[in-house]
PDB file of N, CA, C and O in Angstrom:
ATOM      1  N   UNK A  34      55.009 175.839 110.343  1.00  0.00           N
ATOM      2  CA  UNK A  34      55.101 174.578 109.484  1.00  0.00           C
ATOM      3  C   UNK A  34      55.816 173.379 110.257  1.00  0.00           C
ATOM      4  O   UNK A  34      56.780 173.643 110.991  1.00  0.00           O
ATOM      5  N   UNK A  35      55.161 172.302 110.144  1.00  0.00           N
ATOM      6  CA  UNK A  35      55.772 171.212 111.016  1.00  0.00           C
ATOM      7  C   UNK A  35      57.043 170.802 110.130  1.00  0.00           C
ATOM      8  O   UNK A  35      57.035 170.601 108.851  1.00  0.00           O
ATOM      9  N   UNK A  36      58.060 170.168 110.912  1.00  0.00           N
ATOM     10  CA  UNK A  36      59.211 169.720 110.325  1.00  0.00           C
ATOM     11  C   UNK A  36      59.001 168.167 109.855  1.00  0.00           C
ATOM     12  O   UNK A  36      58.219 167.418 110.477  1.00  0.00           O
ATOM     13  N   UNK A  37      59.578 167.953 108.667  1.00  0.00           N
ATOM     14  CA  UNK A  37      59.721 166.630 108.211  1.00  0.00           C
ATOM     15  C   UNK A  37      58.491 165.986 107.665  1.00  0.00           C
ATOM     16  O   UNK A  37      58.417 164.795 107.637  1.00  0.00           O
ATOM     17  N   UNK A  38      57.484 166.610 107.392  1.00  0.00           N
ATOM     18  CA  UNK A  38      56.262 166.144 106.801  1.00  0.00           C
ATOM     19  C   UNK A  38      55.996 166.629 105.332  1.00  0.00           C
ATOM     20  O   UNK A  38      55.110 166.152 104.790  1.00  0.00           O
ATOM     21  N   UNK A  39      56.718 167.873 104.963  1.00  0.00           N
ATOM     22  CA  UNK A  39      56.609 168.393 103.674  1.00  0.00           C
ATOM     23  C   UNK A  39      57.526 167.788 102.779  1.00  0.00           C
ATOM     24  O   UNK A  39      58.677 167.630 102.984  1.00  0.00           O
ATOM     25  N   UNK A  40      57.111 167.653 101.402  1.00  0.00           N
ATOM     26  CA  UNK A  40      58.149 167.288 100.365  1.00  0.00           C
ATOM     27  C   UNK A  40      59.055 168.179 100.156  1.00  0.00           C
ATOM     28  O   UNK A  40      58.676 169.457 100.369  1.00  0.00           O
ATOM     29  N   UNK A  41      60.189 167.968  99.569  1.00  0.00           N
ATOM     30  CA  UNK A  41      61.332 169.074  99.329  1.00  0.00           C
ATOM     31  C   UNK A  41      60.888 169.874  98.237  1.00  0.00           C
ATOM     32  O   UNK A  41      60.624 169.294  97.053  1.00  0.00           O
ATOM     33  N   UNK A  42      60.937 171.000  98.197  1.00  0.00           N
ATOM     34  CA  UNK A  42      60.794 171.850  97.165  1.00  0.00           C
ATOM     35  C   UNK A  42      61.749 172.466  96.534  1.00  0.00           C
ATOM     36  O   UNK A  42      62.676 172.981  97.336  1.00  0.00           O
ATOM     37  N   UNK A  43      62.065 172.205  95.270  1.00  0.00           N
ATOM     38  CA  UNK A  43      63.443 172.734  94.606  1.00  0.00           C
ATOM     39  C   UNK A  43      63.112 172.996  93.216  1.00  0.00           C
ATOM     40  O   UNK A  43      62.030 172.774  92.627  1.00  0.00           O
ATOM     41  N   UNK A  44      64.062 173.587  92.508  1.00  0.00           N
ATOM     42  CA  UNK A  44      64.134 174.057  91.104  1.00  0.00           C
ATOM     43  C   UNK A  44      64.308 172.700  90.276  1.00  0.00           C
ATOM     44  O   UNK A  44      65.087 171.884  90.548  1.00  0.00           O
ATOM     45  N   UNK A  45      63.411 172.701  89.214  1.00  0.00           N
ATOM     46  CA  UNK A  45      63.475 171.615  88.225  1.00  0.00           C
ATOM     47  C   UNK A  45      63.370 172.210  86.894  1.00  0.00           C
ATOM     48  O   UNK A  45      62.733 173.195  86.632  1.00  0.00           O
ATOM     49  N   UNK A  46      63.763 171.440  85.799  1.00  0.00           N
ATOM     50  CA  UNK A  46      63.531 171.747  84.486  1.00  0.00           C
ATOM     51  C   UNK A  46      62.651 170.711  83.885  1.00  0.00           C
ATOM     52  O   UNK A  46      62.548 169.697  84.020  1.00  0.00           O
ATOM     53  N   UNK A  47      61.536 171.367  83.238  1.00  0.00           N
ATOM     54  CA  UNK A  47      60.384 170.873  82.504  1.00  0.00           C
ATOM     55  C   UNK A  47      60.796 170.801  81.063  1.00  0.00           C
ATOM     56  O   UNK A  47      61.184 171.807  80.485  1.00  0.00           O
ATOM     57  N   UNK A  48      60.658 169.742  80.440  1.00  0.00           N
ATOM     58  CA  UNK A  48      60.904 169.481  79.051  1.00  0.00           C
ATOM     59  C   UNK A  48      59.616 169.072  78.420  1.00  0.00           C
ATOM     60  O   UNK A  48      59.259 168.017  78.621  1.00  0.00           O
ATOM     61  N   UNK A  49      59.083 169.853  77.540  1.00  0.00           N
ATOM     62  CA  UNK A  49      57.934 169.584  76.707  1.00  0.00           C
ATOM     63  C   UNK A  49      58.439 168.668  75.528  1.00  0.00           C
ATOM     64  O   UNK A  49      59.202 169.028  74.610  1.00  0.00           O
ATOM     65  N   UNK A  50      58.049 167.354  75.528  1.00  0.00           N
ATOM     66  CA  UNK A  50      58.589 166.427  74.619  1.00  0.00           C
ATOM     67  C   UNK A  50      57.908 166.629  73.210  1.00  0.00           C
ATOM     68  O   UNK A  50      58.673 166.087  72.260  1.00  0.00           O
ATOM     69  N   UNK A  51      56.973 167.228  73.133  1.00  0.00           N
ATOM     70  CA  UNK A  51      56.455 167.425  71.774  1.00  0.00           C
ATOM     71  C   UNK A  51      56.895 168.655  71.026  1.00  0.00           C
ATOM     72  O   UNK A  51      56.894 168.693  69.767  1.00  0.00           O
ATOM     73  N   UNK A  52      57.753 169.574  71.674  1.00  0.00           N
ATOM     74  CA  UNK A  52      58.159 170.782  71.046  1.00  0.00           C
ATOM     75  C   UNK A  52      59.746 170.930  71.530  1.00  0.00           C
ATOM     76  O   UNK A  52      60.288 172.004  71.113  1.00  0.00           O
ATOM     77  N   UNK A  53      60.288 170.139  72.408  1.00  0.00           N
ATOM     78  CA  UNK A  53      61.539 170.419  72.884  1.00  0.00           C
ATOM     79  C   UNK A  53      61.684 171.782  73.484  1.00  0.00           C
ATOM     80  O   UNK A  53      62.849 172.294  73.705  1.00  0.00           O
ATOM     81  N   UNK A  54      60.723 172.300  74.137  1.00  0.00           N
ATOM     82  CA  UNK A  54      60.795 173.571  74.872  1.00  0.00           C
ATOM     83  C   UNK A  54      61.105 173.208  76.213  1.00  0.00           C
ATOM     84  O   UNK A  54      60.412 172.360  76.928  1.00  0.00           O
ATOM     85  N   UNK A  55      62.087 173.855  77.043  1.00  0.00           N
ATOM     86  CA  UNK A  55      62.464 173.738  78.228  1.00  0.00           C
ATOM     87  C   UNK A  55      62.221 175.054  79.213  1.00  0.00           C
ATOM     88  O   UNK A  55      62.431 176.229  78.655  1.00  0.00           O
ATOM     89  N   UNK A  56      61.739 174.847  80.498  1.00  0.00           N
ATOM     90  CA  UNK A  56      61.791 175.992  81.399  1.00  0.00           C
ATOM     91  C   UNK A  56      62.065 175.455  82.714  1.00  0.00           C
ATOM     92  O   UNK A  56      61.710 174.351  83.038  1.00  0.00           O
ATOM     93  N   UNK A  57      62.586 176.453  83.453  1.00  0.00           N
ATOM     94  CA  UNK A  57      62.869 176.200  84.758  1.00  0.00           C
ATOM     95  C   UNK A  57      61.849 176.716  85.863  1.00  0.00           C
ATOM     96  O   UNK A  57      61.454 177.805  85.687  1.00  0.00           O
ATOM     97  N   UNK A  58      61.588 175.760  86.869  1.00  0.00           N
ATOM     98  CA  UNK A  58      60.445 176.212  87.631  1.00  0.00           C
ATOM     99  C   UNK A  58      60.562 175.418  89.095  1.00  0.00           C
ATOM    100  O   UNK A  58      61.432 174.668  89.094  1.00  0.00           O
ATOM    101  N   UNK A  59      59.916 175.689  89.975  1.00  0.00           N
ATOM    102  CA  UNK A  59      59.892 175.163  91.342  1.00  0.00           C
ATOM    103  C   UNK A  59      58.795 173.953  91.302  1.00  0.00           C
ATOM    104  O   UNK A  59      57.834 174.053  90.758  1.00  0.00           O
ATOM    105  N   UNK A  60      59.314 172.901  91.987  1.00  0.00           N
ATOM    106  CA  UNK A  60      58.353 171.628  92.056  1.00  0.00           C
ATOM    107  C   UNK A  60      58.866 170.795  93.321  1.00  0.00           C
ATOM    108  O   UNK A  60      60.010 170.783  93.712  1.00  0.00           O
ATOM    109  N   UNK A  61      57.832 169.976  93.785  1.00  0.00           N
ATOM    110  CA  UNK A  61      58.195 168.917  94.715  1.00  0.00           C
ATOM    111  C   UNK A  61      58.521 167.555  94.161  1.00  0.00           C
ATOM    112  O   UNK A  61      58.763 166.738  94.797  1.00  0.00           O
ATOM    113  N   UNK A  62      58.224 167.519  92.720  1.00  0.00           N
ATOM    114  CA  UNK A  62      58.338 166.345  92.120  1.00  0.00           C
ATOM    115  C   UNK A  62      59.806 166.174  91.735  1.00  0.00           C
ATOM    116  O   UNK A  62      60.508 166.919  91.478  1.00  0.00           O
ATOM    117  N   UNK A  63      60.258 164.824  91.981  1.00  0.00           N
ATOM    118  CA  UNK A  63      61.593 164.453  91.800  1.00  0.00           C
ATOM    119  C   UNK A  63      61.778 163.692  90.458  1.00  0.00           C
ATOM    120  O   UNK A  63      60.893 163.258  89.944  1.00  0.00           O
ATOM    121  N   UNK A  64      63.178 163.508  90.050  1.00  0.00           N
ATOM    122  CA  UNK A  64      63.419 162.718  88.878  1.00  0.00           C
ATOM    123  C   UNK A  64      64.766 162.070  88.943  1.00  0.00           C
ATOM    124  O   UNK A  64      65.600 162.752  89.703  1.00  0.00           O
ATOM    125  N   UNK A  65      65.009 161.090  88.425  1.00  0.00           N
ATOM    126  CA  UNK A  65      66.284 160.278  88.172  1.00  0.00           C
ATOM    127  C   UNK A  65      67.060 161.132  87.240  1.00  0.00           C
ATOM    128  O   UNK A  65      68.297 160.869  87.241  1.00  0.00           O
ATOM    129  N   UNK A  66      66.500 161.581  86.160  1.00  0.00           N
ATOM    130  CA  UNK A  66      67.252 162.338  85.213  1.00  0.00           C
ATOM    131  C   UNK A  66      67.622 163.718  85.558  1.00  0.00           C
ATOM    132  O   UNK A  66      66.908 164.413  86.201  1.00  0.00           O
ATOM    133  N   UNK A  67      68.756 164.246  85.047  1.00  0.00           N
ATOM    134  CA  UNK A  67      69.244 165.574  85.321  1.00  0.00           C
ATOM    135  C   UNK A  67      69.559 166.142  84.162  1.00  0.00           C
ATOM    136  O   UNK A  67      69.983 165.524  83.035  1.00  0.00           O
ATOM    137  N   UNK A  68      69.685 167.481  84.033  1.00  0.00           N
ATOM    138  CA  UNK A  68      70.078 168.385  82.942  1.00  0.00           C
ATOM    139  C   UNK A  68      70.904 169.617  83.292  1.00  0.00           C
ATOM    140  O   UNK A  68      70.630 170.146  84.468  1.00  0.00           O
ATOM    141  N   UNK A  69      71.843 170.023  82.610  1.00  0.00           N
ATOM    142  CA  UNK A  69      72.491 171.212  82.770  1.00  0.00           C
ATOM    143  C   UNK A  69      71.798 172.377  82.287  1.00  0.00           C
ATOM    144  O   UNK A  69      71.489 172.334  81.239  1.00  0.00           O
ATOM    145  N   UNK A  70      71.467 173.390  83.130  1.00  0.00           N
ATOM    146  CA  UNK A  70      70.770 174.564  82.680  1.00  0.00           C
ATOM    147  C   UNK A  70      71.620 175.685  82.325  1.00  0.00           C
ATOM    148  O   UNK A  70      72.871 175.514  82.306  1.00  0.00           O
ATOM    149  N   UNK A  71      71.072 176.661  81.617  1.00  0.00           N
ATOM    150  CA  UNK A  71      71.876 177.762  81.214  1.00  0.00           C
ATOM    151  C   UNK A  71      72.751 178.468  82.180  1.00  0.00           C
ATOM    152  O   UNK A  71      73.595 179.132  81.712  1.00  0.00           O
ATOM    153  N   UNK A  72      72.422 178.461  83.246  1.00  0.00           N
ATOM    154  CA  UNK A  72      73.157 179.173  84.384  1.00  0.00           C
ATOM    155  C   UNK A  72      74.253 178.288  84.911  1.00  0.00           C
ATOM    156  O   UNK A  72      75.051 178.613  85.709  1.00  0.00           O
ATOM    157  N   UNK A  73      74.448 177.048  84.302  1.00  0.00           N
ATOM    158  CA  UNK A  73      75.568 176.125  84.563  1.00  0.00           C
ATOM    159  C   UNK A  73      75.272 175.280  85.793  1.00  0.00           C
ATOM    160  O   UNK A  73      76.055 174.360  85.992  1.00  0.00           O
ATOM    161  N   UNK A  74      74.096 175.375  86.421  1.00  0.00           N
ATOM    162  CA  UNK A  74      73.741 174.299  87.488  1.00  0.00           C
ATOM    163  C   UNK A  74      72.916 173.120  86.828  1.00  0.00           C
ATOM    164  O   UNK A  74      72.519 173.227  85.776  1.00  0.00           O
ATOM    165  N   UNK A  75      72.998 172.097  87.507  1.00  0.00           N
ATOM    166  CA  UNK A  75      72.399 170.787  87.377  1.00  0.00           C
ATOM    167  C   UNK A  75      71.132 170.798  87.973  1.00  0.00           C
ATOM    168  O   UNK A  75      71.092 170.849  89.223  1.00  0.00           O
ATOM    169  N   UNK A  76      69.901 170.425  87.241  1.00  0.00           N
ATOM    170  CA  UNK A  76      68.551 170.367  87.894  1.00  0.00           C
ATOM    171  C   UNK A  76      68.006 168.883  87.502  1.00  0.00           C
ATOM    172  O   UNK A  76      68.304 168.432  86.424  1.00  0.00           O
ATOM    173  N   UNK A  77      67.055 168.407  88.325  1.00  0.00           N
ATOM    174  CA  UNK A  77      66.327 167.339  87.905  1.00  0.00           C
ATOM    175  C   UNK A  77      65.354 167.675  86.632  1.00  0.00           C
ATOM    176  O   UNK A  77      65.126 168.908  86.552  1.00  0.00           O
ATOM    177  N   UNK A  78      65.248 166.804  85.829  1.00  0.00           N
ATOM    178  CA  UNK A  78      64.587 166.949  84.502  1.00  0.00           C
ATOM    179  C   UNK A  78      63.332 166.056  84.572  1.00  0.00           C
ATOM    180  O   UNK A  78      63.267 164.913  84.706  1.00  0.00           O
ATOM    181  N   UNK A  79      62.078 166.852  84.214  1.00  0.00           N
ATOM    182  CA  UNK A  79      60.911 166.230  84.197  1.00  0.00           C
ATOM    183  C   UNK A  79      60.245 166.490  82.844  1.00  0.00           C
ATOM    184  O   UNK A  79      60.285 167.500  82.219  1.00  0.00           O
ATOM    185  N   UNK A  80      59.955 165.331  82.139  1.00  0.00           N
ATOM    186  CA  UNK A  80      59.461 165.298  80.908  1.00  0.00           C
ATOM    187  C   UNK A  80      57.865 165.409  80.914  1.00  0.00           C
ATOM    188  O   UNK A  80      57.388 164.618  81.641  1.00  0.00           O
ATOM    189  N   UNK A  81      57.279 166.341  80.139  1.00  0.00           N
ATOM    190  CA  UNK A  81      55.806 166.591  80.134  1.00  0.00           C
ATOM    191  C   UNK A  81      55.563 166.539  78.586  1.00  0.00           C
ATOM    192  O   UNK A  81      56.329 166.740  77.760  1.00  0.00           O
ATOM    193  N   UNK A  82      54.192 165.884  78.197  1.00  0.00           N
ATOM    194  CA  UNK A  82      53.707 165.911  76.991  1.00  0.00           C
ATOM    195  C   UNK A  82      53.197 167.134  76.322  1.00  0.00           C
ATOM    196  O   UNK A  82      53.179 167.369  75.115  1.00  0.00           O
ATOM    197  N   UNK A  83      52.774 168.094  77.300  1.00  0.00           N
ATOM    198  CA  UNK A  83      52.223 169.350  76.579  1.00  0.00           C
ATOM    199  C   UNK A  83      52.507 170.456  77.753  1.00  0.00           C
ATOM    200  O   UNK A  83      52.733 170.262  78.897  1.00  0.00           O
ATOM    201  N   UNK A  84      52.862 171.536  77.136  1.00  0.00           N
ATOM    202  CA  UNK A  84      53.047 172.797  77.972  1.00  0.00           C
ATOM    203  C   UNK A  84      52.404 173.903  77.198  1.00  0.00           C
ATOM    204  O   UNK A  84      51.860 173.810  76.285  1.00  0.00           O
ATOM    205  N   UNK A  85      52.682 175.082  77.797  1.00  0.00           N
ATOM    206  CA  UNK A  85      52.156 176.405  77.147  1.00  0.00           C
ATOM    207  C   UNK A  85      52.583 176.602  75.749  1.00  0.00           C
ATOM    208  O   UNK A  85      52.083 177.204  74.817  1.00  0.00           O
ATOM    209  N   UNK A  86      53.760 175.952  75.498  1.00  0.00           N
ATOM    210  CA  UNK A  86      54.371 176.092  74.215  1.00  0.00           C
ATOM    211  C   UNK A  86      53.757 175.291  73.007  1.00  0.00           C
ATOM    212  O   UNK A  86      53.757 175.548  71.947  1.00  0.00           O
ATOM    213  N   UNK A  87      53.134 174.083  73.406  1.00  0.00           N
ATOM    214  CA  UNK A  87      52.444 173.304  72.615  1.00  0.00           C
ATOM    215  C   UNK A  87      51.001 173.173  72.693  1.00  0.00           C
ATOM    216  O   UNK A  87      50.396 172.468  71.849  1.00  0.00           O
ATOM    217  N   UNK A  88      50.358 173.616  73.635  1.00  0.00           N
ATOM    218  CA  UNK A  88      48.823 173.528  73.992  1.00  0.00           C
ATOM    219  C   UNK A  88      48.196 174.376  73.043  1.00  0.00           C
ATOM    220  O   UNK A  88      48.559 175.740  72.802  1.00  0.00           O
ATOM    221  N   UNK A  89      46.993 173.770  72.368  1.00  0.00           N
ATOM    222  CA  UNK A  89      46.430 174.575  71.326  1.00  0.00           C
ATOM    223  C   UNK A  89      45.868 175.996  71.729  1.00  0.00           C
ATOM    224  O   UNK A  89      45.657 176.848  71.101  1.00  0.00           O
ATOM    225  N   UNK A  90      45.339 176.025  73.206  1.00  0.00           N
ATOM    226  CA  UNK A  90      44.743 177.264  73.748  1.00  0.00           C
ATOM    227  C   UNK A  90      45.844 178.493  73.518  1.00  0.00           C
ATOM    228  O   UNK A  90      45.631 179.549  73.205  1.00  0.00           O
ATOM    229  N   UNK A  91      47.011 178.152  74.066  1.00  0.00           N
ATOM    230  CA  UNK A  91      48.113 179.130  73.979  1.00  0.00           C
ATOM    231  C   UNK A  91      48.723 179.334  72.660  1.00  0.00           C
ATOM    232  O   UNK A  91      49.385 180.379  72.547  1.00  0.00           O
ATOM    233  N   UNK A  92      48.821 178.505  71.759  1.00  0.00           N
ATOM    234  CA  UNK A  92      49.434 178.581  70.492  1.00  0.00           C
ATOM    235  C   UNK A  92      48.495 179.245  69.438  1.00  0.00           C
ATOM    236  O   UNK A  92      48.788 179.625  68.292  1.00  0.00           O
ATOM    237  N   UNK A  93      47.186 179.453  69.718  1.00  0.00           N
ATOM    238  CA  UNK A  93      46.158 179.904  68.956  1.00  0.00           C
ATOM    239  C   UNK A  93      45.578 179.129  67.833  1.00  0.00           C
ATOM    240  O   UNK A  93      44.943 179.282  66.822  1.00  0.00           O
ATOM    241  N   UNK A  94      45.999 177.722  67.959  1.00  0.00           N
ATOM    242  CA  UNK A  94      45.486 176.780  66.957  1.00  0.00           C
ATOM    243  C   UNK A  94      44.412 175.886  67.492  1.00  0.00           C
ATOM    244  O   UNK A  94      44.117 174.689  67.172  1.00  0.00           O
ATOM    245  N   UNK A  95      43.525 176.561  68.273  1.00  0.00           N
ATOM    246  CA  UNK A  95      42.523 175.866  68.929  1.00  0.00           C
ATOM    247  C   UNK A  95      41.277 175.818  67.860  1.00  0.00           C
ATOM    248  O   UNK A  95      40.971 176.744  67.223  1.00  0.00           O
ATOM    249  N   UNK A  96      40.769 174.664  67.948  1.00  0.00           N
ATOM    250  CA  UNK A  96      39.551 174.425  67.050  1.00  0.00           C
ATOM    251  C   UNK A  96      38.360 175.212  67.605  1.00  0.00           C
ATOM    252  O   UNK A  96      38.117 175.060  68.780  1.00  0.00           O
ATOM    253  N   UNK A  97      37.459 175.679  66.556  1.00  0.00           N
ATOM    254  CA  UNK A  97      36.233 176.266  66.989  1.00  0.00           C
ATOM    255  C   UNK A  97      35.222 175.399  66.699  1.00  0.00           C
ATOM    256  O   UNK A  97      34.407 175.552  65.690  1.00  0.00           O
ATOM    257  N   UNK A  98      34.927 174.224  67.420  1.00  0.00           N
ATOM    258  CA  UNK A  98      33.975 173.289  67.098  1.00  0.00           C
ATOM    259  C   UNK A  98      32.704 173.499  67.626  1.00  0.00           C
ATOM    260  O   UNK A  98      31.780 173.038  67.349  1.00  0.00           O
ATOM    261  N   UNK A  99      32.523 174.534  68.631  1.00  0.00           N
ATOM    262  CA  UNK A  99      31.222 174.903  69.308  1.00  0.00           C
ATOM    263  C   UNK A  99      30.845 176.164  68.692  1.00  0.00           C
ATOM    264  O   UNK A  99      30.560 177.183  69.531  1.00  0.00           O
ATOM    265  N   UNK A 100      30.651 176.244  67.333  1.00  0.00           N
ATOM    266  CA  UNK A 100      30.081 177.482  66.791  1.00  0.00           C
ATOM    267  C   UNK A 100      28.562 177.580  67.007  1.00  0.00           C
ATOM    268  O   UNK A 100      27.886 176.496  66.553  1.00  0.00           O
ATOM    269  N   UNK A 101      28.145 178.621  67.442  1.00  0.00           N
ATOM    270  CA  UNK A 101      26.602 178.543  67.569  1.00  0.00           C
ATOM    271  C   UNK A 101      26.213 178.102  69.068  1.00  0.00           C
ATOM    272  O   UNK A 101      27.012 177.474  69.623  1.00  0.00           O
ATOM    273  N   UNK A 102      24.955 178.481  69.467  1.00  0.00           N
ATOM    274  CA  UNK A 102      24.561 178.124  70.870  1.00  0.00           C
ATOM    275  C   UNK A 102      23.735 176.698  70.777  1.00  0.00           C
ATOM    276  O   UNK A 102      23.826 176.101  69.717  1.00  0.00           O
ATOM    277  N   UNK A 103      23.330 176.376  71.885  1.00  0.00           N
ATOM    278  CA  UNK A 103      22.583 175.078  72.064  1.00  0.00           C
ATOM    279  C   UNK A 103      21.413 175.052  71.031  1.00  0.00           C
ATOM    280  O   UNK A 103      21.140 174.023  70.399  1.00  0.00           O
ATOM    281  N   UNK A 104      20.668 176.128  71.071  1.00  0.00           N
ATOM    282  CA  UNK A 104      19.343 176.201  70.238  1.00  0.00           C
ATOM    283  C   UNK A 104      19.814 175.952  68.747  1.00  0.00           C
ATOM    284  O   UNK A 104      19.276 175.171  68.099  1.00  0.00           O
ATOM    285  N   UNK A 105      20.948 176.634  68.263  1.00  0.00           N
ATOM    286  CA  UNK A 105      21.355 176.732  66.779  1.00  0.00           C
ATOM    287  C   UNK A 105      21.588 175.110  66.500  1.00  0.00           C
ATOM    288  O   UNK A 105      21.439 174.725  65.535  1.00  0.00           O
ATOM    289  N   UNK A 106      22.444 174.474  67.488  1.00  0.00           N
ATOM    290  CA  UNK A 106      22.899 173.203  67.093  1.00  0.00           C
ATOM    291  C   UNK A 106      21.751 172.166  67.067  1.00  0.00           C
ATOM    292  O   UNK A 106      21.745 171.411  66.456  1.00  0.00           O
ATOM    293  N   UNK A 107      20.803 172.387  68.008  1.00  0.00           N
ATOM    294  CA  UNK A 107      19.541 171.701  68.157  1.00  0.00           C
ATOM    295  C   UNK A 107      18.846 171.850  66.757  1.00  0.00           C
ATOM    296  O   UNK A 107      18.408 170.773  66.153  1.00  0.00           O
ATOM    297  N   UNK A 108      18.484 173.007  66.310  1.00  0.00           N
ATOM    298  CA  UNK A 108      17.859 173.220  65.102  1.00  0.00           C
ATOM    299  C   UNK A 108      18.480 172.600  63.911  1.00  0.00           C
ATOM    300  O   UNK A 108      17.933 172.003  63.080  1.00  0.00           O
ATOM    301  N   UNK A 109      19.879 172.774  63.833  1.00  0.00           N
ATOM    302  CA  UNK A 109      20.718 172.196  62.739  1.00  0.00           C
ATOM    303  C   UNK A 109      20.428 170.652  62.818  1.00  0.00           C
ATOM    304  O   UNK A 109      20.364 169.884  61.692  1.00  0.00           O
ATOM    305  N   UNK A 110      20.634 169.914  64.032  1.00  0.00           N
ATOM    306  CA  UNK A 110      20.682 168.590  64.085  1.00  0.00           C
ATOM    307  C   UNK A 110      19.191 167.920  63.587  1.00  0.00           C
ATOM    308  O   UNK A 110      19.370 166.946  62.885  1.00  0.00           O
ATOM    309  N   UNK A 111      18.065 168.666  63.798  1.00  0.00           N
ATOM    310  CA  UNK A 111      17.019 168.277  63.455  1.00  0.00           C
ATOM    311  C   UNK A 111      16.173 168.896  62.230  1.00  0.00           C
ATOM    312  O   UNK A 111      14.994 168.987  62.051  1.00  0.00           O
ATOM    313  N   UNK A 112      17.139 169.549  61.535  1.00  0.00           N
ATOM    314  CA  UNK A 112      16.703 170.121  60.241  1.00  0.00           C
ATOM    315  C   UNK A 112      15.601 171.234  60.495  1.00  0.00           C
ATOM    316  O   UNK A 112      14.547 171.114  59.929  1.00  0.00           O
ATOM    317  N   UNK A 113      15.510 172.053  61.534  1.00  0.00           N
ATOM    318  CA  UNK A 113      14.620 172.974  61.971  1.00  0.00           C
ATOM    319  C   UNK A 113      15.107 174.403  61.587  1.00  0.00           C
ATOM    320  O   UNK A 113      16.449 174.678  61.481  1.00  0.00           O
ATOM    321  N   UNK A 114      14.188 175.215  61.230  1.00  0.00           N
ATOM    322  CA  UNK A 114      14.649 176.735  61.161  1.00  0.00           C
ATOM    323  C   UNK A 114      14.060 177.607  61.941  1.00  0.00           C
ATOM    324  O   UNK A 114      13.537 177.714  62.807  1.00  0.00           O
TER     325      UNK A 114
END
């Protein structure tokens, strides 16, 4: 690996603003905000709008708006049987 061309990889805390869920992970993204984590260390804080804690796919609250196939939707649209 070449020196001085890669961003710094460090541990950061991600905060899901819609559910207040926090998790510690690695990232090259930086932040001016910090937070003290459960282990007593201080890490940069990155706020995200959605995570696995609030995403409909992972929570099981996903809408099933594509019921039926293309042909069924076409027939329904044009009142065909």
